[in-house]
Short mmCIF file of C-alpha atoms in Angstrom, two decimals:
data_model
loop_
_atom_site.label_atom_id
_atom_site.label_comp_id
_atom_site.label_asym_id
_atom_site.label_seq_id
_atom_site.Cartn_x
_atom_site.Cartn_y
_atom_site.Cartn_z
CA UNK A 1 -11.20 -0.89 32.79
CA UNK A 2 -11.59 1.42 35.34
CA UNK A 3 -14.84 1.80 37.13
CA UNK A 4 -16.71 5.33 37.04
CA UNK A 5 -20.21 5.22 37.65
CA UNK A 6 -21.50 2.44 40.05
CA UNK A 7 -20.09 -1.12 39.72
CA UNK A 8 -21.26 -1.17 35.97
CA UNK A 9 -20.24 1.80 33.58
CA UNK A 10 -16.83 1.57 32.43
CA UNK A 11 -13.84 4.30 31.46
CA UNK A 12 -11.77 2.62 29.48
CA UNK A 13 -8.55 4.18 28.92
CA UNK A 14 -5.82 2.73 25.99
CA UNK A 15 -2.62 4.52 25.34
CA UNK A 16 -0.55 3.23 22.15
CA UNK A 17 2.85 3.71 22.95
CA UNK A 18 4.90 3.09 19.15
CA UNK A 19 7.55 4.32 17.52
CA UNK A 20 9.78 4.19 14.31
CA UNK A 21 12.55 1.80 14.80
CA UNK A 22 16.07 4.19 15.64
CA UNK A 23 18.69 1.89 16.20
CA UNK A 24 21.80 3.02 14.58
CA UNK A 25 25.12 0.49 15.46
CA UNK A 26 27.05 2.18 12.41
CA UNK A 27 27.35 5.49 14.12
CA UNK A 28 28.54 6.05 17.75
CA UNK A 29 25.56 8.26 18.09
CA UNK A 30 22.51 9.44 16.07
CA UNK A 31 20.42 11.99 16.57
CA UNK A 32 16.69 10.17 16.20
CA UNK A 33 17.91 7.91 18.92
CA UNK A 34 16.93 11.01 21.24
CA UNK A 35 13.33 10.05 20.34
CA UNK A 36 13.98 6.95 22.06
CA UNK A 37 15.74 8.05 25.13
CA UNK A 38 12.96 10.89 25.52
CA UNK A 39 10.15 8.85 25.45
CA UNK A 40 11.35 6.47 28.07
CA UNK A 41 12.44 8.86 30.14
CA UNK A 42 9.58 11.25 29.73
CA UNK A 43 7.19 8.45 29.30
CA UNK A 44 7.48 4.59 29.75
CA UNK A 45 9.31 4.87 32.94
CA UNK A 46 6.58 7.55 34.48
CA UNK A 47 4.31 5.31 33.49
CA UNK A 48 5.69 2.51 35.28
CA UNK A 49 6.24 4.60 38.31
CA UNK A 50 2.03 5.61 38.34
CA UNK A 51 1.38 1.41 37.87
CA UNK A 52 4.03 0.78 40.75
CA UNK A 53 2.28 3.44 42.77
CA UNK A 54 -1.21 1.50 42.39
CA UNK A 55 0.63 -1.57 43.21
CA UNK A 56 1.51 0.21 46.50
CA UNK A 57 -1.80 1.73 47.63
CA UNK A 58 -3.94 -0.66 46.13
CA UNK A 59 -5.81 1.35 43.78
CA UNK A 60 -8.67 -0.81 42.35
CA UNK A 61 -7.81 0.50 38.46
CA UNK A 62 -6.66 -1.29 35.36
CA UNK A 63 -4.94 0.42 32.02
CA UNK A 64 -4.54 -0.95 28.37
CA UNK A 65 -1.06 -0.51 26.70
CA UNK A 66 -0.46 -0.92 23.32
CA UNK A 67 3.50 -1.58 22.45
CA UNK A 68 4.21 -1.96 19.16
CA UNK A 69 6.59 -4.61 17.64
CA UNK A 70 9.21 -2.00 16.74
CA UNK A 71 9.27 -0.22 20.51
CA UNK A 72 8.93 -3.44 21.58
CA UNK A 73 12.40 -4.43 20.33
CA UNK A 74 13.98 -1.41 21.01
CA UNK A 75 13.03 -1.77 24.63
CA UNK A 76 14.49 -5.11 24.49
CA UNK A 77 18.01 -4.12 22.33
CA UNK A 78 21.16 -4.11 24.43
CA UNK A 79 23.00 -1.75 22.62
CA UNK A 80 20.26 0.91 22.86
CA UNK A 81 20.14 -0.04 26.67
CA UNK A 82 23.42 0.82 26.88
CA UNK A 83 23.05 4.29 24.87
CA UNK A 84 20.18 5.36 27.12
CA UNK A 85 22.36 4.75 30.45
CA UNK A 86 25.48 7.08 28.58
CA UNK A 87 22.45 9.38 27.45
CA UNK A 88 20.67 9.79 31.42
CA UNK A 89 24.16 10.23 32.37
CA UNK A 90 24.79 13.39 30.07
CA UNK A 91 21.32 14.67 31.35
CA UNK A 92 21.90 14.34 34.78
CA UNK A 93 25.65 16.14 34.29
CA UNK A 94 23.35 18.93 32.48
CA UNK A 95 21.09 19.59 35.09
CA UNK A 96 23.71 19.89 37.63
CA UNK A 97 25.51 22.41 35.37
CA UNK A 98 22.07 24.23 34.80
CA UNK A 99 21.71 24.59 38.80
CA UNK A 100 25.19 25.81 39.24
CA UNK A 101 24.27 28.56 36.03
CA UNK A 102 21.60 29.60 37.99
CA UNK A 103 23.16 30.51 40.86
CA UNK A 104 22.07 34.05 41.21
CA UNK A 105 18.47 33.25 40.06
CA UNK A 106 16.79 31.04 42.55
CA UNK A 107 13.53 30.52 40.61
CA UNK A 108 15.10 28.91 37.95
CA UNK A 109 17.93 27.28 40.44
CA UNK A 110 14.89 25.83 41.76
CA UNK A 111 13.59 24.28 38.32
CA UNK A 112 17.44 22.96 37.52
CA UNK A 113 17.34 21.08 40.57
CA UNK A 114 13.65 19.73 40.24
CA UNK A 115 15.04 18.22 37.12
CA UNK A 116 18.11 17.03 38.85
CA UNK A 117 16.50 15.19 41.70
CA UNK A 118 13.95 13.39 38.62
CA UNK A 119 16.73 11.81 36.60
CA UNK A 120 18.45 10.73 39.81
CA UNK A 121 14.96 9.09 41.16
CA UNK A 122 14.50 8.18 37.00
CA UNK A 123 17.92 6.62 37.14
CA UNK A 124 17.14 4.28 40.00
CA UNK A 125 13.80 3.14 39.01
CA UNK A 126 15.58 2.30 35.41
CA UNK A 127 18.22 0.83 37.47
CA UNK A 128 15.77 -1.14 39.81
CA UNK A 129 14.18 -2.93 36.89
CA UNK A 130 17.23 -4.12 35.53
CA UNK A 131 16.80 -1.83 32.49
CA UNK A 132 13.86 -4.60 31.60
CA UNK A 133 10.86 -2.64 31.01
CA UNK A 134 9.30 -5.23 29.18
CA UNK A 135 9.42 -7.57 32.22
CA UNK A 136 8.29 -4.40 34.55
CA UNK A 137 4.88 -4.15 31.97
CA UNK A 138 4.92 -7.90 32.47
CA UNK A 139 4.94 -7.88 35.61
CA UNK A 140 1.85 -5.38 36.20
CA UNK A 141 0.05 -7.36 33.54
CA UNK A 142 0.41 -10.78 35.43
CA UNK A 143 -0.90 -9.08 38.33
CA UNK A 144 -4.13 -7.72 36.28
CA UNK A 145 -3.42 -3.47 36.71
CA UNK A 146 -2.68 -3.81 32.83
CA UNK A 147 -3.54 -5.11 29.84
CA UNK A 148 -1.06 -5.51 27.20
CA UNK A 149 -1.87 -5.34 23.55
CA UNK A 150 0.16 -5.18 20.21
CA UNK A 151 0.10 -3.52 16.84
CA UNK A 152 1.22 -4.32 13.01
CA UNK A 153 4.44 -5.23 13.07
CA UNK A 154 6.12 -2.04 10.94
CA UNK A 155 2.62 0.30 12.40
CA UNK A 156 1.62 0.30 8.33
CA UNK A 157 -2.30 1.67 7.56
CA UNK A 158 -3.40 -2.30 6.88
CA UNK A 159 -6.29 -1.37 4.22
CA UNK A 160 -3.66 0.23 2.12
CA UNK A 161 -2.24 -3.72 2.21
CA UNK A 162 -5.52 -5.81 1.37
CA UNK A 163 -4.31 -6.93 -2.01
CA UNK A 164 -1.75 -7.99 -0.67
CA UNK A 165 -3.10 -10.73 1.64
CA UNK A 166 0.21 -12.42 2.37
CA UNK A 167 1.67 -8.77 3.28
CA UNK A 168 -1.32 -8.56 6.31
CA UNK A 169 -0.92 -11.82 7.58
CA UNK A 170 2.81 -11.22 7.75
CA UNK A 171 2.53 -8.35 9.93
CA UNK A 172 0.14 -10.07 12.05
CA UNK A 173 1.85 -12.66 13.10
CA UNK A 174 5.10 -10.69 13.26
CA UNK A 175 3.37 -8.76 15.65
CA UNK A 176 2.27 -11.75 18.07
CA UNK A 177 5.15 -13.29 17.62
CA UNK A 178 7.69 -10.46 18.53
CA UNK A 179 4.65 -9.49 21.91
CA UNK A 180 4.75 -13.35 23.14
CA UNK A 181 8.59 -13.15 22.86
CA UNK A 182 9.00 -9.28 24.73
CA UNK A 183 5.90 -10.36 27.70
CA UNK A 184 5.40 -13.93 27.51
CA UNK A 185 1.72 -14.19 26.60
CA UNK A 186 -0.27 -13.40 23.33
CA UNK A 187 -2.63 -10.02 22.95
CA UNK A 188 -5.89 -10.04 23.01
CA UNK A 189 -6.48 -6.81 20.78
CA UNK A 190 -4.71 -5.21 18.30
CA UNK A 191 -4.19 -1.52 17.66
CA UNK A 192 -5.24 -0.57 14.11
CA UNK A 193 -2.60 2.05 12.97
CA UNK A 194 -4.45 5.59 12.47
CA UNK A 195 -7.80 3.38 13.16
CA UNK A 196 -8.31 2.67 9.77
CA UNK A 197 -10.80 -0.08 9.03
CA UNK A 198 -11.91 -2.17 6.30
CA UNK A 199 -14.28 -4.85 6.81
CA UNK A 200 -12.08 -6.51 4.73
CA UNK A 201 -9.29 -6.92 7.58
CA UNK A 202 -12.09 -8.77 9.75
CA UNK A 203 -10.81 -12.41 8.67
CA UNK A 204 -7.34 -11.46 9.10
CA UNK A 205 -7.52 -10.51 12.68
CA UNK A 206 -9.88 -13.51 13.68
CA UNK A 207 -7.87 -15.40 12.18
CA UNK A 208 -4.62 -14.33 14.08
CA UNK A 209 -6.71 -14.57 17.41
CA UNK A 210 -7.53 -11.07 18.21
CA UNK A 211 -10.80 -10.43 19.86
CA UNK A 212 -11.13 -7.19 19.86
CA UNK A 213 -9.76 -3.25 18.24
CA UNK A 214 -10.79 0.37 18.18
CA UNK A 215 -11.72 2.71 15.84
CA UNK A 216 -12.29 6.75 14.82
CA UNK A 217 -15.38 8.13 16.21
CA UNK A 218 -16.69 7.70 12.43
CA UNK A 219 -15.64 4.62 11.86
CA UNK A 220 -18.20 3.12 14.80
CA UNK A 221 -21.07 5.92 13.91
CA UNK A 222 -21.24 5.86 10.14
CA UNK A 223 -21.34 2.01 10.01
CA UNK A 224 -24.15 -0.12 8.46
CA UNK A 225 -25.80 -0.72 10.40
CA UNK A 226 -25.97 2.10 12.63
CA UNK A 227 -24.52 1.15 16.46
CA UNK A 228 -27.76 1.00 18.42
CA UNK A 229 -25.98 2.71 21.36
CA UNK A 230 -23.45 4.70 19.65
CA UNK A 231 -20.30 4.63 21.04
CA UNK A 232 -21.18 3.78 24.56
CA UNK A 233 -21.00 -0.31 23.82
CA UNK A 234 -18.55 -2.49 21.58
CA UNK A 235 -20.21 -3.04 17.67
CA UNK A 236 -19.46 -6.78 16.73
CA UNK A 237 -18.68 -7.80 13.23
CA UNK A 238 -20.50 -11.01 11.71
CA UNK A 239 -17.13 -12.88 12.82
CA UNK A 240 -17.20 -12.02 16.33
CA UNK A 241 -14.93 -9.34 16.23
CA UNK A 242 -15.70 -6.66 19.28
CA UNK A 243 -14.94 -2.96 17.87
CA UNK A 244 -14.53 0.33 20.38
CA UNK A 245 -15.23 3.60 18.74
CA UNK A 246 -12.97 6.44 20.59
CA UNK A 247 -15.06 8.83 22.53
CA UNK A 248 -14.41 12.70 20.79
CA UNK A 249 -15.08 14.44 23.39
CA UNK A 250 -12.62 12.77 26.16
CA UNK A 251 -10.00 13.23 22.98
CA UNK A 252 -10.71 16.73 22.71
CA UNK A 253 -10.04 17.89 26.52
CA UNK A 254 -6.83 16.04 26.69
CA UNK A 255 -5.17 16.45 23.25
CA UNK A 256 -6.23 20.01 22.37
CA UNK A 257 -4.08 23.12 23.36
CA UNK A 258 -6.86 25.54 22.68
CA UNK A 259 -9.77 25.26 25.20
CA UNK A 260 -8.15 21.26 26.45
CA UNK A 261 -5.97 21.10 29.55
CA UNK A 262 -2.72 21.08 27.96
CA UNK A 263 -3.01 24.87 27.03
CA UNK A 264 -3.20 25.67 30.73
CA UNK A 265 -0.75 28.86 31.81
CA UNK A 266 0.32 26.68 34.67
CA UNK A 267 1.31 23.62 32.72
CA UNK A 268 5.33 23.26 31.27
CA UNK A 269 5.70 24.64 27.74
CA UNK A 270 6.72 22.09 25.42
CA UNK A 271 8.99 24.26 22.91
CA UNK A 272 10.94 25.91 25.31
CA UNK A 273 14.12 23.66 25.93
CA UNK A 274 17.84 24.88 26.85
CA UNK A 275 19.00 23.08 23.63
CA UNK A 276 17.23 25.87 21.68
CA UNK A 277 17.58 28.85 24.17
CA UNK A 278 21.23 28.89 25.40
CA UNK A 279 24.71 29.55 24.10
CA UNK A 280 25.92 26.90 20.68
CA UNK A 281 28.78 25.99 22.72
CA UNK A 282 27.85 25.37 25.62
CA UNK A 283 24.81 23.45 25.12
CA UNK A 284 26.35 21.23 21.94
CA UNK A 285 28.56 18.71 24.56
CA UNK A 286 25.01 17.67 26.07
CA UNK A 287 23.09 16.71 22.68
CA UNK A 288 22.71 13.44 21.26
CA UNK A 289 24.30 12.70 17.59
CA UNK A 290 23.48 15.85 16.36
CA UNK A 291 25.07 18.71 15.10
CA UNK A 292 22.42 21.21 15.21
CA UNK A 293 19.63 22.60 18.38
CA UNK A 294 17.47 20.21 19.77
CA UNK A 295 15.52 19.81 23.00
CA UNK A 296 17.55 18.62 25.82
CA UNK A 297 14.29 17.77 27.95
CA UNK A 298 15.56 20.75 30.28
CA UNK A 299 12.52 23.25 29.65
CA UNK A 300 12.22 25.99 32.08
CA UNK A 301 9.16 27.61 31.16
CA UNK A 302 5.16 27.77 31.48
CA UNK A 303 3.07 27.95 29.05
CA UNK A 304 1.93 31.60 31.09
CA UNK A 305 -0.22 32.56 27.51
CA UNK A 306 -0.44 33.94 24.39
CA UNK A 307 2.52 35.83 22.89
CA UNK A 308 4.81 38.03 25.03
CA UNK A 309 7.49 36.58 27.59
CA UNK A 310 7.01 33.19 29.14
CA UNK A 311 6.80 32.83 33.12
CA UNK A 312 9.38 30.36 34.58
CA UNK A 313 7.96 27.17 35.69
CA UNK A 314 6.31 26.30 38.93
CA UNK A 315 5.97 22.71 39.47
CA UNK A 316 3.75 22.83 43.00
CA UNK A 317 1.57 25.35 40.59
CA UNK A 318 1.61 23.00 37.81
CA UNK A 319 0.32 20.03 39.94
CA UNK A 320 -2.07 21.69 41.22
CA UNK A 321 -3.30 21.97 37.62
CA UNK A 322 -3.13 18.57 37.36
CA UNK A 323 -5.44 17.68 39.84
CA UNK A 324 -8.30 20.14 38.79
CA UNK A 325 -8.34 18.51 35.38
CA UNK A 326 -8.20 14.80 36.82
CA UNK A 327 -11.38 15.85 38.73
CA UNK A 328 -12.71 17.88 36.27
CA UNK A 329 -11.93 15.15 33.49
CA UNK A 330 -13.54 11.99 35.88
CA UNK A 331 -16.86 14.49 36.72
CA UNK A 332 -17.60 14.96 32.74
CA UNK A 333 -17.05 11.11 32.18
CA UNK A 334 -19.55 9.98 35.03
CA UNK A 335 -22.26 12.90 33.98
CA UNK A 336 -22.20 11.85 30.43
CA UNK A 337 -21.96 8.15 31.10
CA UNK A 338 -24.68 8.34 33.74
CA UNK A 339 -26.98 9.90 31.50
CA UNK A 340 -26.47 7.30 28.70
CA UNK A 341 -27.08 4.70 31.06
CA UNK A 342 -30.52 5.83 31.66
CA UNK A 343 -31.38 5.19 27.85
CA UNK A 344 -29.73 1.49 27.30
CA UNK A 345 -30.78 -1.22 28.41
CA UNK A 346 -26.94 -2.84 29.48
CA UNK A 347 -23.93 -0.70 31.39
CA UNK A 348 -22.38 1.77 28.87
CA UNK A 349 -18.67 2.08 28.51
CA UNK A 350 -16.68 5.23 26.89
CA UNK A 351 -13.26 4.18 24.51
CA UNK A 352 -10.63 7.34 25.16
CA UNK A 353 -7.75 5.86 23.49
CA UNK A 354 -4.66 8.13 23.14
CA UNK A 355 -0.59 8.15 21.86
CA UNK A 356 1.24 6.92 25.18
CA UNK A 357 4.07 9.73 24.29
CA UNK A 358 1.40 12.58 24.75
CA UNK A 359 1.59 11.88 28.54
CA UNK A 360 4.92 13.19 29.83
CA UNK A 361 6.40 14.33 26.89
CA UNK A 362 4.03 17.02 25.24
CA UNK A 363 1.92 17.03 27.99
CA UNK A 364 4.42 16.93 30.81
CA UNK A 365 2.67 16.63 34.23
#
């Protein structure tokens, strides 16, 4: 929870970091292991870098993670381990060869070798941790920057499974089991795949030992009865359980392309990627089990604006970006939570829960 207002209103920021399970041993190389490789190199291991860096300066902030069971393992799988090392590899080669293309054309030279110096510095931090990012998480979690929390064991909508009661508790404790085994301690709350509710799921959680979940904006406001405070406190069921209700507003500004910070001209555009721009043969010896285009993670361009030719991409630009909306983003949370503090009667908090793989990967910077 990370303070914003005073010593009392809280931000509380969760990012569920899931996905499908892409291990393939019967092939040499598969194509939907790329999801993997991009996520942790676009995503889990920047993260880790932005805990290590509060580690450093002592930044007074704490972060909820949710890993589910299936990322969980894949983190954890040896084989994959050793795919993702032969994959960095093949990146790195890349972006050397993508410096040397751009010879003659020292804006983009300059991208190529932005890229090249972050999988180097990406290569050491994966290399620093023993490839163990589960123990890295751990290790933050011990020392209180994060909280870890799980999900459903296969991510399945769990209404859609209340007649079968045996099915729920299954992926319950599949869940806790396979999160005490990757960080050594059980979760205290549980991610509710696409925040679906039914108050029918209440007994099942208590009764696995999770305290606490979040919902959809509606799933908090439209309840009976209605939340006294909105969304700026926890709702309790008659068990006990404590439910968050994500904040739409702090969702808006961070997911949304049109009129949210993503769909800034200065940011990196997301669908431009070598793998889909340059020559068949030259680009197929750098992708991933696949036969076919595909991103690369080498994207040269800015989002610059609507339709026409896009602007090459200017990273000092870009972070500059970056901290206008960090500002801008904090200032809106402290206005509106200091104005719903003067009408409660306790210290109001704001859920903004997001998909870990937005940061970095869609939303590069």
């Amino acid at each position: 929870m990370t303070p914003v207002s005073g010593e009392s209103a809280q931000l509380l920021i969760l990012l569920h970091a899931h996905l499908p399970f892409v291990r393939h041993p019967e092939h040499p190389e598969f194509f939907e292991e790329t999801w993997y490789f991009e996520a942790v190199l676009e995503c889990y291991l920047p993260l880790l870098e932005v805990l290590d860096g509060w580690a450093r300066d002592g930044v007074p902030a704490a972060l909820t993670l949710s890993v589910s069971p299936t990322l969980a393992a894949m983190w954890q799988d040896d084989m994959l381990g050793i795919r993702l090392r032969r994959y960095l590899t093949r990146l790195q080669d890349f972006a050397a060869q993508e410096e040397i293309r751009a010879h003659f054309l020292p804006e983009r030279r300059k991208v190529a070798t932005f890229y090249r110096h972050r999988l180097d510095r990406l290569e050491k931090r994966l290399e620093g941790i023993g490839a163990n990012l589960p123990a890295a998480f751990g290790s933050h979690a011990r020392a209180g920057r994060l909280e870890l929390i799980t999900c459903p064991a296969t991510h399945p909508t769990l209404p859609l499974l209340l007649a079968e009661p045996g099915a729920i508790r299954t992926q319950l404790l599949t869940a806790l089991e396979s999160h005490a085994d990757a960080f050594g301690a059980p979760p205290a709350g549980l991610w509710l795949p696409e925040c679906a509710w039914e108050s029918g799921l209440e007994s099942h959680l208590i009764q696995a030992g999770i305290r606490w979940t979040t919902l959809e904006t509606h799933g908090v406001l439209e309840g009976t009865p209605r939340p006294r405070h909105a969304l700026f406190a926890p709702v309790r069921t008659p068990g006990g359980l404590a439910i968050f209700g994500r904040d739409p507003r702090s969702a808006r500004q961070v997911w949304s392309r049109h009129g949210g910070y993503p769909g800034d001209p200065r940011y990196r555009e997301f669908h431009s990627d070598v793998g889909l721009e340059a020559d068949w043969d030259y680009v197929r010896p750098h992708l991933h089990g696949a036969d076919q285009r595909g991103f690369t993670g080498l994207k040269f361009h800015r989002v610059t604006g609507p339709g026409g030719a896009k602007g090459l991409y200017d990273r000092v630009e870009a972070m500059e970006a970056v901290r206008e909306h960090a500002a801008h983003f904090v200032a809106q949370r402290r206005r509106i939570l200091e104005t719903a503090a003067r009408h409660m009667d306790s210290a109001p908090v704001l859920m903004a829960p997001y998909d870990a793989e937005l940061f970095g990967h869609w939303w590069f910077e």
